[in-house]
mmCIF file of C-alpha atoms in Angstrom:
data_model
loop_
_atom_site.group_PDB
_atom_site.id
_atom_site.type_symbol
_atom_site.label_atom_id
_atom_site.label_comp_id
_atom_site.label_asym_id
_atom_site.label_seq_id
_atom_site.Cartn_x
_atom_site.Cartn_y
_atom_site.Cartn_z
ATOM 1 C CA UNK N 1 113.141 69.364 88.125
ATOM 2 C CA UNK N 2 109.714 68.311 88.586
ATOM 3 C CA UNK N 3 106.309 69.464 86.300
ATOM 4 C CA UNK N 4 105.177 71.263 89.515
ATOM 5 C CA UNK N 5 108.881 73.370 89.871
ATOM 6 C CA UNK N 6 108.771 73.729 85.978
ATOM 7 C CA UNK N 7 105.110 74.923 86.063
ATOM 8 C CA UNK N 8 106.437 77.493 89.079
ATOM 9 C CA UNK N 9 109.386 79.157 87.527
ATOM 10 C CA UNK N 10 107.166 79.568 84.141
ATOM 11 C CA UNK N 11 104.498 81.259 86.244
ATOM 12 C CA UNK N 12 107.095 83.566 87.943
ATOM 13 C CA UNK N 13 109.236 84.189 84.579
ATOM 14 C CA UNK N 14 105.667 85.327 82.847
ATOM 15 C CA UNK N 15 104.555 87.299 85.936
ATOM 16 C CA UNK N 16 107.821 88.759 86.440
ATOM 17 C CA UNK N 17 108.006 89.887 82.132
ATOM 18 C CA UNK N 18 104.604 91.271 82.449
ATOM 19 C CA UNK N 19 105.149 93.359 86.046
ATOM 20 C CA UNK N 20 108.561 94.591 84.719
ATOM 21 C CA UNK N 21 106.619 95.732 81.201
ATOM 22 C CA UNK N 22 104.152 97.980 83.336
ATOM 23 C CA UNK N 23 105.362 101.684 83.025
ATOM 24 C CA UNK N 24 104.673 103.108 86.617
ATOM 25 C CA UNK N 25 103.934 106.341 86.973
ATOM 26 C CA UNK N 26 106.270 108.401 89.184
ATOM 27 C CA UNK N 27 104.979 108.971 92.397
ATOM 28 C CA UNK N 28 103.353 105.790 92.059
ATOM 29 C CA UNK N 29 99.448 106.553 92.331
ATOM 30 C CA UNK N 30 96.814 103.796 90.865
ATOM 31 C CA UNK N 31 95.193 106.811 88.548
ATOM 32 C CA UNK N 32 98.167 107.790 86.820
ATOM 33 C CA UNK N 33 98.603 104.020 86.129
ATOM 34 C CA UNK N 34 95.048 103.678 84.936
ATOM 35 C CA UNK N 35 95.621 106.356 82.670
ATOM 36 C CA UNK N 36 98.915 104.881 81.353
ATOM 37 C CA UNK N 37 97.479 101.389 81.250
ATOM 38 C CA UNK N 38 94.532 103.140 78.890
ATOM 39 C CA UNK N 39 96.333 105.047 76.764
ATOM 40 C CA UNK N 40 98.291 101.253 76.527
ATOM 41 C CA UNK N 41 95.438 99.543 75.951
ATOM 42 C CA UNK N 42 93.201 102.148 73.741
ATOM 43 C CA UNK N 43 90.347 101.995 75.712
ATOM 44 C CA UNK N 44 89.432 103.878 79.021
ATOM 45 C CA UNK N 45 89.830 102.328 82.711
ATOM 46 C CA UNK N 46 87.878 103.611 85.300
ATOM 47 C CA UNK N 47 88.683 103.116 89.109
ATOM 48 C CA UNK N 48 85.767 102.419 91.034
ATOM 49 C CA UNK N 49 85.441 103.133 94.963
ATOM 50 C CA UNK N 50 82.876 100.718 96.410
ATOM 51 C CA UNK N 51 81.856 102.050 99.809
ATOM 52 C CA UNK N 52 80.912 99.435 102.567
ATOM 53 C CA UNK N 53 82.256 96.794 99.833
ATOM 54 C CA UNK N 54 85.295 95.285 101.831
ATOM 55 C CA UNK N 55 82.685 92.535 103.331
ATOM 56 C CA UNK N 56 82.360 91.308 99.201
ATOM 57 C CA UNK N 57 84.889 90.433 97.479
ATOM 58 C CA UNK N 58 87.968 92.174 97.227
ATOM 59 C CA UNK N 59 87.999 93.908 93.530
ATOM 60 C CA UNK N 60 85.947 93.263 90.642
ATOM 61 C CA UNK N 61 87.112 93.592 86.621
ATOM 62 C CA UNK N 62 84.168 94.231 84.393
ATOM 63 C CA UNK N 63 84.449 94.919 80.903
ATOM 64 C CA UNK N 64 81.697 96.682 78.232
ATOM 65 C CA UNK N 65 82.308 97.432 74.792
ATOM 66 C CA UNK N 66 83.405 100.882 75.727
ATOM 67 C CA UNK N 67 85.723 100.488 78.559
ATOM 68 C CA UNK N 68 87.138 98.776 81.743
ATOM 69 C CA UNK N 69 85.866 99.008 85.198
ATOM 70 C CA UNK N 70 87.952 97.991 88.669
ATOM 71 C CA UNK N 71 85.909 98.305 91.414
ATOM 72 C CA UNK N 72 87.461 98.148 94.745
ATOM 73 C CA UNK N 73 86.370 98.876 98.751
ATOM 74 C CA UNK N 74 87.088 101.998 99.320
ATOM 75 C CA UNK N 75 86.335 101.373 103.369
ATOM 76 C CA UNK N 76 90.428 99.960 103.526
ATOM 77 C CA UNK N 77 93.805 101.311 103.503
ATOM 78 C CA UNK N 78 95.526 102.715 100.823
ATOM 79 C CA UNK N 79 98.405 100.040 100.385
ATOM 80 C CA UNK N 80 95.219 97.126 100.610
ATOM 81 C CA UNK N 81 93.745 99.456 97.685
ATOM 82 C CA UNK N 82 96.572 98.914 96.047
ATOM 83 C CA UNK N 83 97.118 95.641 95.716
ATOM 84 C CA UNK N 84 93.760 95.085 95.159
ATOM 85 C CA UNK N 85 93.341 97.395 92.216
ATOM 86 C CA UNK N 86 96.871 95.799 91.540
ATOM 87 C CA UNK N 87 95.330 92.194 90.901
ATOM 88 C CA UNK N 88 92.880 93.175 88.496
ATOM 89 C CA UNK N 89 95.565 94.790 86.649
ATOM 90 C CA UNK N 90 97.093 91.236 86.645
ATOM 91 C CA UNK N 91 93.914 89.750 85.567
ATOM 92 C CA UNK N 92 93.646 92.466 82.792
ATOM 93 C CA UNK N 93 97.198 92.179 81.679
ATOM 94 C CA UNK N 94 97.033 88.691 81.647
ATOM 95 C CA UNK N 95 93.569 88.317 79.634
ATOM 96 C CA UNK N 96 91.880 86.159 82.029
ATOM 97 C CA UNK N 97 88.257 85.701 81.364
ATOM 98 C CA UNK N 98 85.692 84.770 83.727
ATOM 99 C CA UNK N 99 82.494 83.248 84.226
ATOM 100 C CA UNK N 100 80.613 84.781 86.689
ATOM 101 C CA UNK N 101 77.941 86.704 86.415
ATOM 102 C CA UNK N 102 77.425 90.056 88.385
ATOM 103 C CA UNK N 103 74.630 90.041 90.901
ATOM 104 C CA UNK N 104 72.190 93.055 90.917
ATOM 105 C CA UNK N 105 73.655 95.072 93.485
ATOM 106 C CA UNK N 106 77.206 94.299 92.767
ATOM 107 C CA UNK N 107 76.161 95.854 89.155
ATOM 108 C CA UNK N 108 74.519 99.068 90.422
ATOM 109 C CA UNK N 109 77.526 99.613 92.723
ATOM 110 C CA UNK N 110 79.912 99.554 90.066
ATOM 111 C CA UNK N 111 78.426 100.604 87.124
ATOM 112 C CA UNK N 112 75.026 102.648 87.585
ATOM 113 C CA UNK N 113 74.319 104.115 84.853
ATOM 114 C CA UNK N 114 75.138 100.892 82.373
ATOM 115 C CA UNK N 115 72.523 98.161 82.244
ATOM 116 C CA UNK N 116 73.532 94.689 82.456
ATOM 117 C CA UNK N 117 73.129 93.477 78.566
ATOM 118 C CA UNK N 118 76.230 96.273 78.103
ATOM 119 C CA UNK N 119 78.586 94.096 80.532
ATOM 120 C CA UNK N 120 80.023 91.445 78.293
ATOM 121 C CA UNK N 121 82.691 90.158 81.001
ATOM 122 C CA UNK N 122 83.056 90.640 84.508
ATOM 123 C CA UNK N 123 85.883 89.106 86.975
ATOM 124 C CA UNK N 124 85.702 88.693 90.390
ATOM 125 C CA UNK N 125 87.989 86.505 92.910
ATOM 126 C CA UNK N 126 85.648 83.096 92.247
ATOM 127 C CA UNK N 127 85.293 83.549 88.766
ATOM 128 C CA UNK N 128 88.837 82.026 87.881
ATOM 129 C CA UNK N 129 91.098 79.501 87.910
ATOM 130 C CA UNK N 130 93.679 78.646 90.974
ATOM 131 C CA UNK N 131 96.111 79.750 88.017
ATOM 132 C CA UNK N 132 94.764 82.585 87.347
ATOM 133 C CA UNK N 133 94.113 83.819 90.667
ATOM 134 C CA UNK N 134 98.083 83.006 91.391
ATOM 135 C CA UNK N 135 98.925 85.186 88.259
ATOM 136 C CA UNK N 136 97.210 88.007 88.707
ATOM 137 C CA UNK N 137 98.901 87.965 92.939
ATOM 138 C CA UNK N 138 101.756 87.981 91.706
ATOM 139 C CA UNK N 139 101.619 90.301 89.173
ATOM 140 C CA UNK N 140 99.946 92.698 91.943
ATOM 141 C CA UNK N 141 103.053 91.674 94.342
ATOM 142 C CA UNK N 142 105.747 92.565 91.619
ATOM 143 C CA UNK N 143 104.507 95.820 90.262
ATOM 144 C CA UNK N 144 104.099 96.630 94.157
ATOM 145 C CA UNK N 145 107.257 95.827 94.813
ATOM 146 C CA UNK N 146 108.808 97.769 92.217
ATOM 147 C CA UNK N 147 106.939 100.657 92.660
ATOM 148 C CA UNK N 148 107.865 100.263 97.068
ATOM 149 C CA UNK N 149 112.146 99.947 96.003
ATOM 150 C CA UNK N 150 111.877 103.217 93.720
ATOM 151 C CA UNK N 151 109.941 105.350 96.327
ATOM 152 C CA UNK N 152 112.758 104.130 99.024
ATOM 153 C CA UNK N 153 115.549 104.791 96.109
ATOM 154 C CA UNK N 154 114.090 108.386 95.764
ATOM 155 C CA UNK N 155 113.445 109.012 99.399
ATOM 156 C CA UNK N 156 116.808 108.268 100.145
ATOM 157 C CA UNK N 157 117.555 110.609 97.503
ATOM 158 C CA UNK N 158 115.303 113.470 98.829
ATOM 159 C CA UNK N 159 115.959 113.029 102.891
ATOM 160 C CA UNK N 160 114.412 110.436 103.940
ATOM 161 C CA UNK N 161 116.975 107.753 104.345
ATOM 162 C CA UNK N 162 114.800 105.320 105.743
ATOM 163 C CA UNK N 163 112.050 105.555 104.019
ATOM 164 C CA UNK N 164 109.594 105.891 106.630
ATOM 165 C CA UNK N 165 107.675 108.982 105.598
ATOM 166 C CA UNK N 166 107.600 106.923 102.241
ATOM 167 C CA UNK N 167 105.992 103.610 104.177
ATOM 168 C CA UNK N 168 103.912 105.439 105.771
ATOM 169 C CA UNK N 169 102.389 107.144 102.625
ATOM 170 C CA UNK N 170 101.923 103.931 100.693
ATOM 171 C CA UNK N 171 99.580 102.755 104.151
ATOM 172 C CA UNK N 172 97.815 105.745 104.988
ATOM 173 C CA UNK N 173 97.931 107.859 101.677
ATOM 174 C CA UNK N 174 99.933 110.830 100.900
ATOM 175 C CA UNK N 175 100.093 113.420 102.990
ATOM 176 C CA UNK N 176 97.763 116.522 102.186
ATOM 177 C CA UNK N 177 99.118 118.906 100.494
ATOM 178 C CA UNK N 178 98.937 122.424 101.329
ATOM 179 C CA UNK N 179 97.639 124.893 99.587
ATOM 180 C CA UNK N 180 99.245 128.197 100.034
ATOM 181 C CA UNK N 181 96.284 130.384 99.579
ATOM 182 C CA UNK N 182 94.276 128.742 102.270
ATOM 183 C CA UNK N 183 91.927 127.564 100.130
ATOM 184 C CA UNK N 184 90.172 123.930 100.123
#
């Protein structure tokens, strides 16, 4: 076995401990899981929808004494939410640190009403290393993954055999709910 295969099958043994650690919540929805992963953690972490943001990059991790902050475009589909929300999580689990600082605008989209002395780390896609970047994909893959086989396990279990009610609800979002008194 070479360094390189050695250096691949400890990257996938770590990401695979740390994706198979992550209690998901059941359905699988990214703020039950923020709200697990705080409680986890002991600190809060907020989800951040960044409109018109999918042309920057994908997510950003920024951390203050107080609490976390994932912002993410909110201008894509659901399962591209996901997995972006997914990586920071990685990055977070993982406790990469980056260099970068956040621009102006990037700061007042995420976090308006905290001024930039506050922010004492902040992650974004070209603030880490090629390792870390590959860690924290992974660990976005996995926990996907696992969350995708239990909601086709349970809609087998509830009717839908195929799962495609299921696949399409992890693209497009749940389906609304109704509300029986007919109100909004």
């Amino acid at each position: 076995m070479t360094q390189a295969d050695r250096r691949d099958a400890e990257l996938w043994r770590r990401c695979r401990e740390i994706a198979e650690a992550l209690p998901l919540p059941e359905p699988f929805e990214m703020p039950a899981l923020a709200a697990t992963l705080a409680r986890m953690r002991g600190r809060p972490l907020e989800l951040v929808p960044l409109p018109g943001w999918s042309r920057g990059p994908c997510g950003i991790l920024a951390s203050t004494d107080r609490a976390d902050y994932i912002g993410y475009p909110s201008d894509t589909s659901v399962l591209h939410q996901q997995h972006i929300l997914l990586h920071e999580v990685g990055h977070l689990l993982c406790g990469h640190t980056g260099t970068t600082a956040l621009g102006s605008a990037a700061s007042a989209a995420l976090m308006p009403h905290l001024s930039g002395e506050l922010i004492r780390r902040v992650l974004g896609r070209s603030a880490y290393s090629d390792h870390q970047e590959q860690e924290a994909e992974l660990i976005a893959s996995l926990v996907l993954q696992r969350a995708r086989h239990r909601a086709r396990t349970a809609s087998a279990a509830t009717g839908d055999p195929d799962g495609r009610v299921t696949r399409l609800g992890s693209v497009f979002g749940p389906a609304p709910r109704s509300n029986p008194a007919g109100h909004e």
